[in-house]
């Protein structure tokens, strides 16, 4: 045999083996169920920004499931493209680094729940910034009002801890209703 017929025989044998499928039977399309679905839907948060006239405007942004306090972190984030094009802005002076719950325990009993907000810097909070905070916090489940007060302790230079208290007995609470003139 010359090389050409040997090559042809090898190719024919390979094609026959491929077509035979090595004993695998032909099947139809196997059903695998419906399309994939995310286990956790995207959470939505409401943040209050200011328009060109200084009025509060609610905007909805994507959040994180189980993290409703991220709305407060979003107050210091510059408005995104569509918000900027609409003339929206924020007056919250500093980057909010974190927001989390901390129980206030007195005499072995829970006296309330504090919403602790860590901010970077020592910027002044204008009335409009306080309105943004109060109205954004009002959209967080379980928060009826807030108190913003400086809470100094040792931190690296340029760092300030601001304490936002959700419920305080005998202390005036800051609520979104107090800023009706900005709505």
Coordinates of C-alpha atoms in Angstrom, one line a residue:
X1 CA 0.0 0.0 0.0
X2 CA 1.1 3.4 -0.8
X3 CA 0.8 6.3 1.7
X4 CA -2.2 7.8 0.0
X5 CA -4.5 4.7 0.4
X6 CA -3.3 4.2 4.0
X7 CA -4.1 7.8 4.8
X8 CA -7.6 7.4 3.2
X9 CA -8.2 4.3 5.2
X10 CA -7.2 5.9 8.5
X11 CA -9.5 8.9 7.8
X12 CA -12.4 6.6 6.9
X13 CA -11.8 4.7 10.1
X14 CA -11.7 7.9 12.2
X15 CA -14.9 9.2 10.6
X16 CA -16.7 5.9 11.2
X17 CA -15.7 6.0 14.9
X18 CA -16.8 9.6 15.2
X19 CA -20.2 8.9 13.6
X20 CA -20.7 5.8 15.7
X21 CA -20.2 7.9 18.9
X22 CA -18.5 5.2 20.8
X23 CA -21.7 3.7 22.0
X24 CA -23.4 7.0 23.0
X25 CA -27.0 7.1 21.9
X26 CA -28.4 10.2 20.3
X27 CA -30.7 12.1 22.7
X28 CA -32.9 15.2 22.4
X29 CA -32.4 18.4 24.2
X30 CA -32.3 17.8 27.9
X31 CA -34.5 20.2 29.9
X32 CA -32.7 22.0 32.7
X33 CA -35.5 24.1 34.2
X34 CA -36.1 27.8 33.9
X35 CA -33.7 30.6 33.4
X36 CA -31.4 31.5 36.3
X37 CA -32.9 33.7 38.9
X38 CA -31.0 35.7 41.5
X39 CA -31.5 34.4 45.0
X40 CA -31.5 37.9 46.5
X41 CA -33.3 40.7 44.7
X42 CA -31.5 44.0 44.5
X43 CA -32.3 46.2 47.4
X44 CA -33.4 49.7 46.8
X45 CA -32.6 52.7 49.1
X46 CA -33.9 56.2 49.1
X47 CA -31.5 59.1 49.5
X48 CA -32.5 62.7 49.8
X49 CA -30.5 65.1 47.7
X50 CA -30.9 68.9 47.0
X51 CA -32.0 70.5 43.8
X52 CA -30.8 73.8 42.4
X53 CA -33.4 75.7 44.6
X54 CA -32.2 73.9 47.8
X55 CA -35.3 71.7 48.0
X56 CA -35.1 68.0 49.1
X57 CA -35.6 65.5 46.3
X58 CA -35.8 61.7 46.9
X59 CA -33.8 59.5 44.6
X60 CA -33.7 55.7 44.5
X61 CA -30.3 54.0 44.3
X62 CA -29.3 50.4 44.4
X63 CA -28.6 49.1 47.9
X64 CA -27.4 45.9 49.5
X65 CA -29.8 43.3 50.9
X66 CA -29.7 43.4 54.7
X67 CA -27.9 46.8 54.8
X68 CA -30.5 49.5 55.0
X69 CA -28.1 51.9 56.7
X70 CA -26.1 52.2 53.5
X71 CA -28.5 55.0 52.5
X72 CA -26.7 57.1 55.1
X73 CA -23.3 56.3 53.6
X74 CA -24.7 57.4 50.2
X75 CA -25.4 61.0 51.5
X76 CA -21.8 62.1 51.0
X77 CA -21.4 60.3 47.6
X78 CA -21.5 62.8 44.8
X79 CA -24.6 62.5 42.6
X80 CA -24.3 60.1 39.7
X81 CA -24.7 61.1 36.0
X82 CA -28.5 61.3 35.7
X83 CA -28.7 63.0 39.2
X84 CA -26.1 65.6 38.2
X85 CA -27.8 66.3 34.9
X86 CA -30.9 67.0 36.9
X87 CA -29.0 69.5 39.0
X88 CA -29.0 67.5 42.2
X89 CA -26.3 67.8 44.8
X90 CA -25.5 67.0 48.4
X91 CA -24.4 69.3 51.2
X92 CA -23.3 66.5 53.6
X93 CA -19.8 67.8 54.2
X94 CA -17.8 64.6 54.7
X95 CA -17.5 61.1 53.5
X96 CA -19.6 58.8 55.7
X97 CA -17.3 55.8 56.4
X98 CA -19.7 53.5 58.1
X99 CA -23.2 53.4 59.6
X100 CA -24.2 50.6 62.0
X101 CA -26.5 49.8 64.9
X102 CA -25.2 49.7 68.5
X103 CA -27.3 48.9 71.5
X104 CA -27.3 51.3 74.4
X105 CA -27.4 49.2 77.5
X106 CA -27.9 50.8 80.9
X107 CA -28.3 48.8 84.2
X108 CA -28.4 45.6 82.2
X109 CA -31.3 46.7 80.1
X110 CA -31.4 47.9 76.6
X111 CA -32.1 51.6 76.8
X112 CA -32.3 52.2 73.0
X113 CA -30.6 51.7 69.8
X114 CA -28.0 54.1 68.4
X115 CA -27.2 54.5 64.8
X116 CA -23.5 55.3 64.8
X117 CA -22.2 57.2 61.7
X118 CA -18.5 57.6 61.3
X119 CA -17.5 60.6 59.2
X120 CA -14.1 61.7 57.8
X121 CA -13.1 65.2 58.6
X122 CA -14.6 68.1 60.6
X123 CA -16.9 69.8 58.1
X124 CA -19.9 71.9 59.3
X125 CA -23.4 70.4 58.9
X126 CA -25.7 73.0 57.3
X127 CA -29.5 72.9 57.9
X128 CA -29.9 71.4 54.4
X129 CA -27.3 68.7 55.2
X130 CA -29.3 67.9 58.4
X131 CA -32.5 67.7 56.4
X132 CA -30.8 65.3 54.0
X133 CA -29.8 63.2 57.0
X134 CA -33.1 63.3 58.8
X135 CA -35.2 62.5 55.7
X136 CA -32.9 59.7 54.5
X137 CA -32.8 58.2 58.0
X138 CA -36.6 58.4 58.1
X139 CA -36.7 55.9 55.2
X140 CA -34.6 53.4 57.2
X141 CA -36.8 50.8 59.0
X142 CA -37.0 51.4 62.7
X143 CA -35.7 55.0 62.7
X144 CA -38.2 57.6 63.9
X145 CA -35.8 60.5 64.3
X146 CA -32.1 61.3 64.7
X147 CA -29.8 63.5 66.7
X148 CA -26.5 64.5 65.2
X149 CA -23.9 65.4 67.8
X150 CA -20.1 65.4 67.7
X151 CA -18.7 62.6 69.7
X152 CA -15.0 63.1 70.1
X153 CA -12.5 60.4 71.1
X154 CA -9.0 59.5 70.1
X155 CA -8.9 59.1 66.3
X156 CA -6.1 59.7 63.8
X157 CA -5.7 63.4 62.9
X158 CA -8.5 64.8 60.8
X159 CA -11.0 62.2 61.9
X160 CA -14.2 62.8 63.8
X161 CA -16.8 60.4 65.0
X162 CA -20.4 61.6 64.7
X163 CA -23.0 59.9 66.7
X164 CA -26.6 59.7 65.3
X165 CA -29.0 58.5 67.9
X166 CA -32.2 56.9 66.8
X167 CA -34.2 57.1 70.1
X168 CA -33.2 59.3 73.0
X169 CA -35.5 60.0 76.0
X170 CA -35.9 63.6 77.0
X171 CA -33.9 64.9 74.0
X172 CA -35.3 66.7 71.0
X173 CA -35.3 64.4 68.0
X174 CA -34.6 65.7 64.5
X175 CA -37.2 64.4 62.1
X176 CA -37.9 64.9 58.4
X177 CA -41.1 66.7 59.3
X178 CA -39.1 69.6 60.7
X179 CA -37.8 70.3 57.2
X180 CA -41.2 70.7 55.4
X181 CA -40.0 74.1 54.1
X182 CA -37.2 72.3 52.2
X183 CA -39.5 69.7 50.6

